[in-house]
mmCIF file of C-alpha atoms in Angstrom:
data_model
loop_
_atom_site.group_PDB
_atom_site.id
_atom_site.type_symbol
_atom_site.label_atom_id
_atom_site.label_comp_id
_atom_site.label_asym_id
_atom_site.label_seq_id
_atom_site.Cartn_x
_atom_site.Cartn_y
_atom_site.Cartn_z
ATOM 1 C CA MET A 39 243.200 22.150 164.763
ATOM 2 C CA SER A 40 245.451 19.836 162.786
ATOM 3 C CA ILE A 41 248.983 18.979 163.808
ATOM 4 C CA GLU A 42 250.314 20.778 160.709
ATOM 5 C CA LYS A 43 248.608 24.019 161.698
ATOM 6 C CA VAL A 44 249.940 23.760 165.238
ATOM 7 C CA LEU A 45 253.466 23.123 163.960
ATOM 8 C CA TYR A 46 253.284 26.037 161.510
ATOM 9 C CA ALA A 47 252.014 28.331 164.251
ATOM 10 C CA LEU A 48 254.804 27.204 166.570
ATOM 11 C CA MET A 49 257.478 27.644 163.916
ATOM 12 C CA GLY A 50 256.085 31.059 163.006
ATOM 13 C CA ALA A 51 256.188 32.154 166.637
ATOM 14 C CA LEU A 52 259.765 30.917 167.023
ATOM 15 C CA PHE A 53 260.941 32.653 163.853
ATOM 16 C CA ALA A 54 259.172 35.870 164.847
ATOM 17 C CA ARG A 55 260.759 35.735 168.268
ATOM 18 C CA THR A 56 264.301 35.153 167.056
ATOM 19 C CA GLY A 57 264.021 37.300 163.966
ATOM 20 C CA ALA A 58 265.837 34.550 162.093
ATOM 21 C CA MET A 59 263.446 34.572 159.184
ATOM 22 C CA THR A 60 261.240 37.279 157.799
ATOM 23 C CA PRO A 61 258.599 36.230 155.258
ATOM 24 C CA GLN A 62 259.277 37.835 151.910
ATOM 25 C CA ALA A 63 256.538 38.651 149.448
ATOM 26 C CA VAL A 64 257.280 37.099 146.073
ATOM 27 C CA ARG A 65 256.650 39.576 143.309
ATOM 28 C CA GLY A 66 254.312 38.093 140.739
ATOM 29 C CA GLY A 67 253.503 35.024 142.865
ATOM 30 C CA LEU A 68 250.191 33.788 144.213
ATOM 31 C CA ALA A 69 248.424 35.704 146.939
ATOM 32 C CA LEU A 70 248.537 34.016 150.340
ATOM 33 C CA ALA A 71 244.768 33.491 150.203
ATOM 34 C CA HIS A 72 245.167 31.632 146.891
ATOM 35 C CA GLN A 73 248.023 29.535 148.281
ATOM 36 C CA ARG A 74 245.828 28.563 151.241
ATOM 37 C CA ALA A 75 242.873 27.764 148.934
ATOM 38 C CA VAL A 76 245.082 25.509 146.781
ATOM 39 C CA LEU A 77 246.509 23.726 149.830
ATOM 40 C CA ASP A 78 243.075 23.199 151.376
ATOM 41 C CA TYR A 79 241.645 21.911 148.085
ATOM 42 C CA CYS A 80 244.541 19.528 147.510
ATOM 43 C CA GLN A 81 244.399 18.165 151.042
ATOM 44 C CA ALA A 82 240.663 17.568 150.680
ATOM 45 C CA HIS A 83 241.114 15.782 147.325
ATOM 46 C CA LEU A 84 244.440 13.940 147.764
ATOM 47 C CA GLY A 85 243.039 10.680 146.438
ATOM 48 C CA ASP A 86 241.391 12.282 143.413
ATOM 49 C CA LYS A 87 242.827 13.407 140.124
ATOM 50 C CA ILE A 88 243.671 17.092 140.518
ATOM 51 C CA GLY A 89 244.233 18.951 137.281
ATOM 52 C CA LEU A 90 246.031 22.201 136.647
ATOM 53 C CA GLU A 91 242.752 23.621 135.357
ATOM 54 C CA ASP A 92 241.061 22.881 138.702
ATOM 55 C CA LEU A 93 243.751 24.706 140.660
ATOM 56 C CA ALA A 94 243.870 27.637 138.248
ATOM 57 C CA ARG A 95 240.085 28.003 138.531
ATOM 58 C CA LEU A 96 240.392 28.303 142.327
ATOM 59 C CA CYS A 97 242.573 31.372 141.827
ATOM 60 C CA GLY A 98 240.694 32.849 138.882
ATOM 61 C CA LEU A 99 243.722 32.476 136.606
ATOM 62 C CA SER A 100 244.517 30.785 133.323
ATOM 63 C CA ARG A 101 246.491 27.544 133.463
ATOM 64 C CA TYR A 102 249.644 29.313 132.299
ATOM 65 C CA GLN A 103 249.291 32.202 134.769
ATOM 66 C CA PHE A 104 248.656 29.804 137.624
ATOM 67 C CA LEU A 105 251.625 27.588 136.708
ATOM 68 C CA ARG A 106 253.973 30.574 136.537
ATOM 69 C CA ARG A 107 252.754 32.207 139.755
ATOM 70 C CA PHE A 108 252.663 28.931 141.663
ATOM 71 C CA ALA A 109 256.251 28.109 140.695
ATOM 72 C CA LEU A 110 257.362 31.600 141.756
ATOM 73 C CA SER A 111 255.603 31.295 145.114
ATOM 74 C CA VAL A 112 256.427 27.701 146.040
ATOM 75 C CA GLY A 113 259.603 26.975 144.112
ATOM 76 C CA LEU A 114 258.143 23.818 142.557
ATOM 77 C CA THR A 115 255.739 23.046 139.757
ATOM 78 C CA PRO A 116 252.214 22.217 140.929
ATOM 79 C CA HIS A 117 252.718 18.581 139.889
ATOM 80 C CA ALA A 118 255.977 18.212 141.846
ATOM 81 C CA TRP A 119 254.454 19.959 144.864
ATOM 82 C CA LEU A 120 251.324 17.784 144.764
ATOM 83 C CA THR A 121 253.435 14.632 144.476
ATOM 84 C CA ARG A 122 255.449 15.711 147.514
ATOM 85 C CA LEU A 123 252.261 16.535 149.443
ATOM 86 C CA ARG A 124 250.876 13.075 148.692
ATOM 87 C CA LEU A 125 254.103 11.374 149.728
ATOM 88 C CA GLU A 126 254.234 13.325 152.979
ATOM 89 C CA HIS A 127 250.643 12.432 153.751
#
């Protein structure tokens, strides 16, 4: 289990315990399974060129649909999010 997963599990348990934060479903956003698939794919291919078409294909969406839903779910464009992910890594 990676350190990120352990930290997310710990934070989730703390938030659930205190009730300080309740996850909200974003209407029109990506499904959680698609968000996980995108994250896993990007982490596995951080050094490669990752195109919007590649990510949209993972979710079975057009480029435009994916871009819109991703931005609604994450609050960033896929490019900005991927840049941040690479910098954090």
